[in-house]
Each structure stands twice: as C-alpha cells, then as structure tokens.
PDB file of C-alpha atoms in Angstrom:
ATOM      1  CA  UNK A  67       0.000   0.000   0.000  1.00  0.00           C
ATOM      2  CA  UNK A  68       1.741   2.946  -1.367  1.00  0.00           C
ATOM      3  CA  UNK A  69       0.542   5.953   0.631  1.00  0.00           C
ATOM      4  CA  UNK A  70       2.421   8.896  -0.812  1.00  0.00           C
ATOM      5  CA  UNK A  71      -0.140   9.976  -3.337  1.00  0.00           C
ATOM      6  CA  UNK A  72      -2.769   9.632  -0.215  1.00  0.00           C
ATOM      7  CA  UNK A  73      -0.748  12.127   1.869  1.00  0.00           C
ATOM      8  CA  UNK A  74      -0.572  14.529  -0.661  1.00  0.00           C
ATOM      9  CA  UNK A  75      -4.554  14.441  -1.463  1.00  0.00           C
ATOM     10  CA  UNK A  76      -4.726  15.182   2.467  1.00  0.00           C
ATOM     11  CA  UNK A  77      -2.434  18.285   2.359  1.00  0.00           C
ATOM     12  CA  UNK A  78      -3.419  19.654  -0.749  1.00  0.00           C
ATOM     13  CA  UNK A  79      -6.921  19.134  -1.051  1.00  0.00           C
ATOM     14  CA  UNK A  80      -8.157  18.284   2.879  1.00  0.00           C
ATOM     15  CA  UNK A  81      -9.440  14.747   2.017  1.00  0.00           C
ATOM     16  CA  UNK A  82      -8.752  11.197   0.923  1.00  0.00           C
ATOM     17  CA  UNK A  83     -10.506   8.140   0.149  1.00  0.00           C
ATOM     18  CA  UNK A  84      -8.644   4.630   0.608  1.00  0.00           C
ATOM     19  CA  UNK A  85     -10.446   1.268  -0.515  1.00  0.00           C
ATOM     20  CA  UNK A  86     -10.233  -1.812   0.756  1.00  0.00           C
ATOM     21  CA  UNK A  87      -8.781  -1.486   4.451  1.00  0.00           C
ATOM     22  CA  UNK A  88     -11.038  -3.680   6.325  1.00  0.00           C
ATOM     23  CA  UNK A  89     -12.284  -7.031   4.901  1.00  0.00           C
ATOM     24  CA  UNK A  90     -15.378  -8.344   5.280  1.00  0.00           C
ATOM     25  CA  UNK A  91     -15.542 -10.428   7.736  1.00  0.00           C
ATOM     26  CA  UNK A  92     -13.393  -7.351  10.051  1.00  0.00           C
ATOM     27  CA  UNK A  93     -16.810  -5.168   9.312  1.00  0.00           C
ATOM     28  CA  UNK A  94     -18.843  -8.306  10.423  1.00  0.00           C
ATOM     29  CA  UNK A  95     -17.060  -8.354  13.476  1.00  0.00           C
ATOM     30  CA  UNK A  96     -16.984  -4.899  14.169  1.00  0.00           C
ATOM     31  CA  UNK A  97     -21.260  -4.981  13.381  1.00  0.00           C
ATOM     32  CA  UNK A  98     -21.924  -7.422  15.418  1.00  0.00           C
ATOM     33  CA  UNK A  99     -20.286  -5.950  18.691  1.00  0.00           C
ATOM     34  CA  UNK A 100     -22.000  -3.022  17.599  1.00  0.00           C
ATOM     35  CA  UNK A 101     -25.371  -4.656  17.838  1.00  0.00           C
ATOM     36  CA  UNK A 102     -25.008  -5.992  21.188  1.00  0.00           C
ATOM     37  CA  UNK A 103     -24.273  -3.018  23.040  1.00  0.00           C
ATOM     38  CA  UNK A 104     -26.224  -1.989  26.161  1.00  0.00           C
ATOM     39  CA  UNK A 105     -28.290   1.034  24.454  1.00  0.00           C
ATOM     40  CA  UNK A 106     -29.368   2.463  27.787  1.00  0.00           C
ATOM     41  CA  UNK A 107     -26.116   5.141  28.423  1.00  0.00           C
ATOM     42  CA  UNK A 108     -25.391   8.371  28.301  1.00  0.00           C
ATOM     43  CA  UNK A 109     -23.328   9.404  25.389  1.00  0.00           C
ATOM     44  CA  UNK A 110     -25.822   7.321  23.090  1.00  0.00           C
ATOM     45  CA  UNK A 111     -28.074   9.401  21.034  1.00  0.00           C
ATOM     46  CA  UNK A 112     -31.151   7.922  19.481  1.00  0.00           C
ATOM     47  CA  UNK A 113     -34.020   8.940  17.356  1.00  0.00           C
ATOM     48  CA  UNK A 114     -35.514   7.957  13.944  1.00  0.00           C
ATOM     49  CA  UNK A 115     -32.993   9.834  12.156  1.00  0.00           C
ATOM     50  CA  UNK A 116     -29.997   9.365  13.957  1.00  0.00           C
ATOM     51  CA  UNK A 117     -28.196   6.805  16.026  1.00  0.00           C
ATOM     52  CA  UNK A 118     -25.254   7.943  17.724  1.00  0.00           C
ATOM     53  CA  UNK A 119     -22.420   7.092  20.482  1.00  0.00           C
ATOM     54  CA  UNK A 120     -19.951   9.809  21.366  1.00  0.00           C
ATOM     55  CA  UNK A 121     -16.585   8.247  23.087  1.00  0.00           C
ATOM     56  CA  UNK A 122     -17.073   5.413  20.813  1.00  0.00           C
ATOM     57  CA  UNK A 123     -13.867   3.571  21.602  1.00  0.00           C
ATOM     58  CA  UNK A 124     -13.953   4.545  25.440  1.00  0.00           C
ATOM     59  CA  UNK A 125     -17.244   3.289  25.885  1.00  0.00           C
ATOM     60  CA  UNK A 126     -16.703  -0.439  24.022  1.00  0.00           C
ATOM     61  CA  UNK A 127     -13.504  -1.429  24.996  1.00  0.00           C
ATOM     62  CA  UNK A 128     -13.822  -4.811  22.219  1.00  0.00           C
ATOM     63  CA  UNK A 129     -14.066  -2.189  19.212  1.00  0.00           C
ATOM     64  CA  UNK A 130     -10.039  -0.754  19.439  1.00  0.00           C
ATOM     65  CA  UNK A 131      -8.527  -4.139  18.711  1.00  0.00           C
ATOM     66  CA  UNK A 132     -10.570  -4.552  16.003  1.00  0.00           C
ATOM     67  CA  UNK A 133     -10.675  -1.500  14.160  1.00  0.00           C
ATOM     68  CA  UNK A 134      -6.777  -0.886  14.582  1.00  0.00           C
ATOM     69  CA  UNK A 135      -5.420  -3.695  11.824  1.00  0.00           C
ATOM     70  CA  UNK A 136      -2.493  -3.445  10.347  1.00  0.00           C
ATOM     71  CA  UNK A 137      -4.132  -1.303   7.305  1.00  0.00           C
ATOM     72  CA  UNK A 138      -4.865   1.618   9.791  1.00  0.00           C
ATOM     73  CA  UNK A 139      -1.830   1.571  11.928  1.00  0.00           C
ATOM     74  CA  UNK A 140       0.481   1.443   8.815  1.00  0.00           C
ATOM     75  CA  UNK A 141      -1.991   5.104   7.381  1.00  0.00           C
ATOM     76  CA  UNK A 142      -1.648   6.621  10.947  1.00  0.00           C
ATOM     77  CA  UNK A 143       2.227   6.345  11.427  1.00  0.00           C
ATOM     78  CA  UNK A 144       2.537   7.394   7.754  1.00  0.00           C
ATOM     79  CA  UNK A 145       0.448   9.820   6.647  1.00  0.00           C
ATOM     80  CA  UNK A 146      -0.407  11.630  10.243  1.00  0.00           C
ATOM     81  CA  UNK A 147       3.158  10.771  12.119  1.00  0.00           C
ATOM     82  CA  UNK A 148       4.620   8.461  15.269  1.00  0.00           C
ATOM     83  CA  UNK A 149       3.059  10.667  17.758  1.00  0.00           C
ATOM     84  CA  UNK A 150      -0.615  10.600  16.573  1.00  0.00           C
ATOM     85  CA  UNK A 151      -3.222   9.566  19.317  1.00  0.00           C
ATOM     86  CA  UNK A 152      -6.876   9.438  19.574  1.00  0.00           C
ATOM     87  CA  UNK A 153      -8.733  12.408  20.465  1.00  0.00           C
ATOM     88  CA  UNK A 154     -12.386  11.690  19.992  1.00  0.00           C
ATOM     89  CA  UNK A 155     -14.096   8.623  18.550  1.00  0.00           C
ATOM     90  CA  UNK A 156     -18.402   8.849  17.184  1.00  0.00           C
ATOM     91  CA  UNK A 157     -20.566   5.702  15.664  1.00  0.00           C
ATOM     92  CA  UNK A 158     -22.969   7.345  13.511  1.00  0.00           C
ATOM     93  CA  UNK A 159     -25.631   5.328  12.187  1.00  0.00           C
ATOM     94  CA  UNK A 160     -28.600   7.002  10.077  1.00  0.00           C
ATOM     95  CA  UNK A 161     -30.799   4.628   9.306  1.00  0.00           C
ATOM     96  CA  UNK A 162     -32.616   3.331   6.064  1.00  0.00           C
ATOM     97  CA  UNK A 163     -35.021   6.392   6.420  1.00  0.00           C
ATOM     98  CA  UNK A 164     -33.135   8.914   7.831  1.00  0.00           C
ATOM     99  CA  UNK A 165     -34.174  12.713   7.004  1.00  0.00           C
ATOM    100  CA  UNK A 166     -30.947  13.755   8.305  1.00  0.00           C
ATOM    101  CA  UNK A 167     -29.453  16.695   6.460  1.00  0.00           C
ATOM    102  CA  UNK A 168     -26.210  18.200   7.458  1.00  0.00           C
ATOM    103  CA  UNK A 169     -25.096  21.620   6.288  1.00  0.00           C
ATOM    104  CA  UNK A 170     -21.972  22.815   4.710  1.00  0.00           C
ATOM    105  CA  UNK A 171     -19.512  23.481   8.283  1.00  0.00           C
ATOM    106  CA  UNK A 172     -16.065  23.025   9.445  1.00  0.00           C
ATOM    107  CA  UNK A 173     -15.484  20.568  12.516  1.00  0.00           C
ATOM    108  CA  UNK A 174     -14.594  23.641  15.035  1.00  0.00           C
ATOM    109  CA  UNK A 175     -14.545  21.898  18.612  1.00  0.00           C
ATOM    110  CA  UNK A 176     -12.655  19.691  20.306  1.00  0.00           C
ATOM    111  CA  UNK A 177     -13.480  17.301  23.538  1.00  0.00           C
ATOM    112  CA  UNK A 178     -11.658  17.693  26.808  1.00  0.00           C
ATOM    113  CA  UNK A 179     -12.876  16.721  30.661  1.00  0.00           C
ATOM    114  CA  UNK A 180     -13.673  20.448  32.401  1.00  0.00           C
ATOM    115  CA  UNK A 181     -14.002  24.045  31.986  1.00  0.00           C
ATOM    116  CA  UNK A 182     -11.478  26.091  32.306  1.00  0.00           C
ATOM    117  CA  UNK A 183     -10.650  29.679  31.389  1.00  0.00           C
ATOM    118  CA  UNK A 184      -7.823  30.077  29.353  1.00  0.00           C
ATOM    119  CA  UNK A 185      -6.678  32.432  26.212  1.00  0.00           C
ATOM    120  CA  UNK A 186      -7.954  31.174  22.696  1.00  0.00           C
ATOM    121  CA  UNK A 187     -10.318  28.367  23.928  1.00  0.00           C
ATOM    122  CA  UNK A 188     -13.836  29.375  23.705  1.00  0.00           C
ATOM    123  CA  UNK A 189     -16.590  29.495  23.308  1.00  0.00           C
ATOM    124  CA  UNK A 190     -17.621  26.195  25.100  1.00  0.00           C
ATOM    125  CA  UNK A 191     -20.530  24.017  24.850  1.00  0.00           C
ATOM    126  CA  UNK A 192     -21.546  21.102  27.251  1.00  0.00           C
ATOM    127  CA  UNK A 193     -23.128  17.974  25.757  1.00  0.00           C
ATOM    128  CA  UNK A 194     -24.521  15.058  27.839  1.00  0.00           C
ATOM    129  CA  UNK A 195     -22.020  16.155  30.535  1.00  0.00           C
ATOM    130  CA  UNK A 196     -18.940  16.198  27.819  1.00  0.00           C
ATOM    131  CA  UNK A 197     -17.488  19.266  27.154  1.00  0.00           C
ATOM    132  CA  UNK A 198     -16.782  20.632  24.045  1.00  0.00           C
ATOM    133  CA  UNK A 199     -14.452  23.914  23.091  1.00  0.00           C
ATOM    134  CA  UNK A 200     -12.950  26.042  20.184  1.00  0.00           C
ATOM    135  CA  UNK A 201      -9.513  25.713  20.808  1.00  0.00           C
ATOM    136  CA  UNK A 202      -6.900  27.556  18.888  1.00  0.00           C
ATOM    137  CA  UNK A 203      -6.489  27.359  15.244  1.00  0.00           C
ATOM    138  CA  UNK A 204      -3.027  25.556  15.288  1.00  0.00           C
ATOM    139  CA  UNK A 205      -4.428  22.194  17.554  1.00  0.00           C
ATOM    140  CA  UNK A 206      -7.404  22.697  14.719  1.00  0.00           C
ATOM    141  CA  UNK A 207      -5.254  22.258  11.710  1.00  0.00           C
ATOM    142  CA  UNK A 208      -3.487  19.735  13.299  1.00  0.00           C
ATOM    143  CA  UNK A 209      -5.945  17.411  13.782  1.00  0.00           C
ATOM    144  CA  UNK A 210      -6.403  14.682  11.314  1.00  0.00           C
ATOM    145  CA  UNK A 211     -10.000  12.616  10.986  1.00  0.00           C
ATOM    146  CA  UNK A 212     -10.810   8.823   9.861  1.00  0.00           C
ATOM    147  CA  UNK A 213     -13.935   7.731   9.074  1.00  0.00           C
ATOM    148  CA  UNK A 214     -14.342   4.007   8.428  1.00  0.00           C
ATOM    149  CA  UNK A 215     -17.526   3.027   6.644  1.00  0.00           C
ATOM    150  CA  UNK A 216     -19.477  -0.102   7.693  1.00  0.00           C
ATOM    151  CA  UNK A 217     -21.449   0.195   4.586  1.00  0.00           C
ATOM    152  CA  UNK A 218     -21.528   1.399   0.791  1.00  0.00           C
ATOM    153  CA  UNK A 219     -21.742   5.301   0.637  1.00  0.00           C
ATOM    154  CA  UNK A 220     -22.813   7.273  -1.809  1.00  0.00           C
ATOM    155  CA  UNK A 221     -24.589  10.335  -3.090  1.00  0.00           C
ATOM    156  CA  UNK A 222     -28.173   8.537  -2.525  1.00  0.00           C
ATOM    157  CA  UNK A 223     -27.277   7.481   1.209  1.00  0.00           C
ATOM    158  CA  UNK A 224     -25.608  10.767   2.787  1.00  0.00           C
ATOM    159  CA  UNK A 225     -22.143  10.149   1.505  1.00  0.00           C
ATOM    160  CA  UNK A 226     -20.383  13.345   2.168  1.00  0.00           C
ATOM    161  CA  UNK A 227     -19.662  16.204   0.172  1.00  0.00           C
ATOM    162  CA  UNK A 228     -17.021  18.650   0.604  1.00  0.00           C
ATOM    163  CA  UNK A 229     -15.100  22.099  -0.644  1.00  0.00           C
ATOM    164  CA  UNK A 230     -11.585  20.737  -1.953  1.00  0.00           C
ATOM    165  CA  UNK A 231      -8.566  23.255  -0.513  1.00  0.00           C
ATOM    166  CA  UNK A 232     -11.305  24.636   2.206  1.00  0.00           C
ATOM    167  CA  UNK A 233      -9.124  23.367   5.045  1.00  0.00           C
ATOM    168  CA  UNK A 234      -6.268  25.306   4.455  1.00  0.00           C
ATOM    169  CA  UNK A 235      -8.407  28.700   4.501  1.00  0.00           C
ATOM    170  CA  UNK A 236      -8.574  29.016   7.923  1.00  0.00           C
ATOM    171  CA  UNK A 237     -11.945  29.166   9.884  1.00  0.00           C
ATOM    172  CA  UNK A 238     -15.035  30.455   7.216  1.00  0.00           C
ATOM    173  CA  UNK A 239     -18.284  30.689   7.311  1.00  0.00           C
ATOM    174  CA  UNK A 240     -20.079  28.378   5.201  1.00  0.00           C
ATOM    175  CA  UNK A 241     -22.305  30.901   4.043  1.00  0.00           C
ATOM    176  CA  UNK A 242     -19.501  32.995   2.529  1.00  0.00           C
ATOM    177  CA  UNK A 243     -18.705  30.108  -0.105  1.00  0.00           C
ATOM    178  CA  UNK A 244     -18.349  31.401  -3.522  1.00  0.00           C
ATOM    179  CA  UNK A 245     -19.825  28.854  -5.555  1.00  0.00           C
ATOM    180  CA  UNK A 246     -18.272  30.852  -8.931  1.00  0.00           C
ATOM    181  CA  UNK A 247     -14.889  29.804  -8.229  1.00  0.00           C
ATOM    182  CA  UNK A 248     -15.740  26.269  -5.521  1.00  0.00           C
ATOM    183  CA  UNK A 249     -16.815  23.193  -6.659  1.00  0.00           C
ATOM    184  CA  UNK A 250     -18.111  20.455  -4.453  1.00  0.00           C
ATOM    185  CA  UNK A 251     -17.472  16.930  -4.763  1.00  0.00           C
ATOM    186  CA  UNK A 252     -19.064  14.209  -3.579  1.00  0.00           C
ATOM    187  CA  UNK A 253     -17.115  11.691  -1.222  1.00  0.00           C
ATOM    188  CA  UNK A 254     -18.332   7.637  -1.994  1.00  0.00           C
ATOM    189  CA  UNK A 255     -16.623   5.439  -0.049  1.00  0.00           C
ATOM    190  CA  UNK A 256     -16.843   1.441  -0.352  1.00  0.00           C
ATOM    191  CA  UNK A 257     -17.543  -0.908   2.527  1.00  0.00           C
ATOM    192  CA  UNK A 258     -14.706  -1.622   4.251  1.00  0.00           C
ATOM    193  CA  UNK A 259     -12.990   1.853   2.926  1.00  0.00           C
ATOM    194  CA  UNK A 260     -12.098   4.899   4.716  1.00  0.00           C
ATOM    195  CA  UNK A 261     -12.006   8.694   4.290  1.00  0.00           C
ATOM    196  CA  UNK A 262      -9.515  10.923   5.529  1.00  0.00           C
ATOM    197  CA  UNK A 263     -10.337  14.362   6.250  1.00  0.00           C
ATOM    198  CA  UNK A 264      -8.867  17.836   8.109  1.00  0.00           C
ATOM    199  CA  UNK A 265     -11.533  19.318  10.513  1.00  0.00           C
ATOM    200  CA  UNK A 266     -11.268  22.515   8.834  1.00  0.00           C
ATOM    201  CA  UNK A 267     -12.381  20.931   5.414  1.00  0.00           C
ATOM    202  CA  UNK A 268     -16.181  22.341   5.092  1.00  0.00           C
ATOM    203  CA  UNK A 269     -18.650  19.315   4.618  1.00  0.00           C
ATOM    204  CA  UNK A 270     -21.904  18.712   4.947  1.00  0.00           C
ATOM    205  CA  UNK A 271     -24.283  15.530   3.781  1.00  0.00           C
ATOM    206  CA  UNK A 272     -27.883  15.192   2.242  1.00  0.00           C
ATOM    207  CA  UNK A 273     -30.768  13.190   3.296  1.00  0.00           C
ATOM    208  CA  UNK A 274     -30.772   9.053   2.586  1.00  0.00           C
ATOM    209  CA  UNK A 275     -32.810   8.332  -0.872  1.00  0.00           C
ATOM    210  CA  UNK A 276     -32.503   5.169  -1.883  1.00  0.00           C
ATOM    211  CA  UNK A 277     -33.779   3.144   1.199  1.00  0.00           C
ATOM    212  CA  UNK A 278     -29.999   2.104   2.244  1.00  0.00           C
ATOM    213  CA  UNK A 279     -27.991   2.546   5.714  1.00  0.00           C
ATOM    214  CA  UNK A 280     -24.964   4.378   6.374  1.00  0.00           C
ATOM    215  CA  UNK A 281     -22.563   3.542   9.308  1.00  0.00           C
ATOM    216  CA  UNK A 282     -19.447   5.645  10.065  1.00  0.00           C
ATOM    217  CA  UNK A 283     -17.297   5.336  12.483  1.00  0.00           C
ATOM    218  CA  UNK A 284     -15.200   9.367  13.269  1.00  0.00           C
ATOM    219  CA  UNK A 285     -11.971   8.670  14.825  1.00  0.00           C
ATOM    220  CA  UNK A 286      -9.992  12.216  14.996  1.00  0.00           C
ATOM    221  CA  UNK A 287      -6.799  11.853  16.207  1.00  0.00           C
ATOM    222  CA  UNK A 288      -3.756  14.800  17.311  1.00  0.00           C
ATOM    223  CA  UNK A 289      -0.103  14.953  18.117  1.00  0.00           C
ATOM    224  CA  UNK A 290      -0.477  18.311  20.848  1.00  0.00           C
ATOM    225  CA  UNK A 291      -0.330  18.753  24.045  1.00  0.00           C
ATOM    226  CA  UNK A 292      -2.973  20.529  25.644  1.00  0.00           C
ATOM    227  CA  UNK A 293      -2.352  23.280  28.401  1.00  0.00           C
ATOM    228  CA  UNK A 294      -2.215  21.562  31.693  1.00  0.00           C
ATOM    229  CA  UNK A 295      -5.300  22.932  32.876  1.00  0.00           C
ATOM    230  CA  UNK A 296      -7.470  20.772  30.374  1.00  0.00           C
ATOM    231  CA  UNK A 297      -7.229  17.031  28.833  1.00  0.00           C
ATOM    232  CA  UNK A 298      -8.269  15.733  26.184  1.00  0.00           C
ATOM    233  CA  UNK A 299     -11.549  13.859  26.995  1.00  0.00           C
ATOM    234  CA  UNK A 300     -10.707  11.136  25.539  1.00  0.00           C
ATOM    235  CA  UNK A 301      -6.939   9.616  24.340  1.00  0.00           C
ATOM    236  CA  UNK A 302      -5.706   6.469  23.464  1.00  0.00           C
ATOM    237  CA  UNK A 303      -2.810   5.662  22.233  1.00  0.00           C
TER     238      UNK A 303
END
C-alpha cells in the first residue's frame, strides 16, 4: 500500500478516500459488537434519524482491537506521524429512512474533561455532561480525521460532500462560499474503505434516498499537548 499519493490528497486538497482497508468479515465483526451493546447510556443518542455514540472507543472497549489492523496503523504512522493519538471517537448510524441533512460546516470543537478559562479556547458548549471547546487554530489544523464506513456510501445514502482546498483557509463561514470559483465533490466510499479528512475541510451531507444505511465510524486523532489545565476527553494511544 503505497501511501504517498494519499498524503498529498490530504495536504493539498483536505481529504482522501482509501479502498479496501477492512475485509469483510473485520466489518462483520466490528457490526456485530456493535449490535449488542447496552443502548441504555449516556453518550448514546437515538431517534428515527440518527443513532449515535460519542466516546465510541472509550465506551466499548472490544471495538479498538478490532478496528486498529495493520491497514490503519500502517496510514496513521505514515500519513499523520509516530506521535498521533486518539482524540475523539463517534458511531454514527442514520438509518434506512433517515431525514438527516447536514449543512456545509467546518469541525470547530474539540473534547476535553472540564471548563477552564484560558486564552484562545472558547466558546464552550456542554453535551450530555462532555465538554466541548474552540480551541486555537493551530491544535485545529493539526488534527487529522478517519472515518471508516461499515457500509456502501454514496450520493443517494448521505455520503459526504465537501469544498476541496477549504481546510487550508482558515476558519469560514459556510455561508460565505463562492460557488463561482468552488466546486463540491461528492465523497463515496466502499464498505470496508475509509475517508480521511482535516476538521477545517467544510462538509456537509444530504438526506438518505434510496432506502440504504450508512454507518461511520469518526476517529480524529492529534499529536499536541494541551495546556495543563485541560485534557483531552478522551486519548488512546
């Protein structure tokens, strides 16, 4: 697996899409534990749209060993660097039906376990007792994202679409695209593929059309140090 061409998509454009990393019976396995989890906690959110599990890794400790295969460990040590760790981990799932429309936006926050009042983080948010926070725009565009995909994704079941060369533009506002000289492209990913994006990189998704699922697991991952006041929320190494 020749990953050069990969890392340069990520720098210069903000995205990449790799085929073929987990095999099929690795996405069985990882479905199946997925399935059997206890549905009751906290950091799940459920409705007919939507089925989500924020601190996906922390919260079922069987999913790491199977999501980190040789494939993903070989793409993290090249294309991010030796010192890359988990940040923050999500299971999406929208559902056959799903309505769920995301605007164009940048990924802006990052998680960490208190409050605290320091220069350049802010403003803060609090989510199911997690807190979220703008830090400064260096940890930002150091952060690099995975999303595996349990399923086929395309422009008919909310596969994602994005603004090439947005990430390196600092923060914008999505309404201040100008369409004249941006073009959007749509992101499909296989089963068993993954897409590799910079948080800055303004994406959004449309609505599910064709009656099929779409599972994604977001694993963002960073090399900083925080200030000692705050951790991250969530790190594994």
């Amino acid at each position: 697996m020749n990953l050069d061409h990969h890392k340069n998509s990520v720098q210069e454009n903000g995205f990449t899409i790799i085929n073929n990393i987990f095999s099929e019976e690795e996405i069985e396995k990882i479905g199946q534990v997925i399935q059997n989890i206890d549905t009751s906690k906290e950091t799940l959110r459920k409705s007919e749209d939507l089925f989500a599990i924020r601190q996906f890794l922390k919260e079922i400790p069987e999913i790491p060993d199977l999501i980190f295969n040789e494939n993903i460990k070989k793409i993290i040590t090249e294309i991010f660097g030796e010192k890359y760790v988990v940040v923050k981990s999500i299971y999406f799932d929208k559902p056959e039906k799903s309505n769920w429309y995301v605007a164009y936006h940048q990924d802006l926050t990052i998680s960490v376990d208190r409050k605290a009042s320091l220069p350049g983080f802010g403003p803060w948010t609090t989510k199911q007792n997690q807190f979220a926070v703008q830090p400064p725009l260096e940890i930002l565009e150091n952060i690099y994202t995975i999303r595996i995909h349990l399923d086929d994704t395309n422009e008919n079941n909310g596969a994602l679409k994005v603004v090439p060369k947005s990430h390196s533009k600092g923060i914008c506002r999505p309404e201040n695209i100008d369409w004249s000289i941006e073009t959007e492209t749509i992101c499909k990913v296989e089963k068993g593929g993954i897409m590799i994006m910079k948080p800055l990189l303004l994406h959004g998704s449309n609505r599910t059309t064709n009656g099929k699922k779409r599972r994604v697991i977001h694993i963002e991952f960073s090399d900083r140090q925080l200030p000692e006041e705050l951790n991250w929320s969530e790190k594994l190494s």
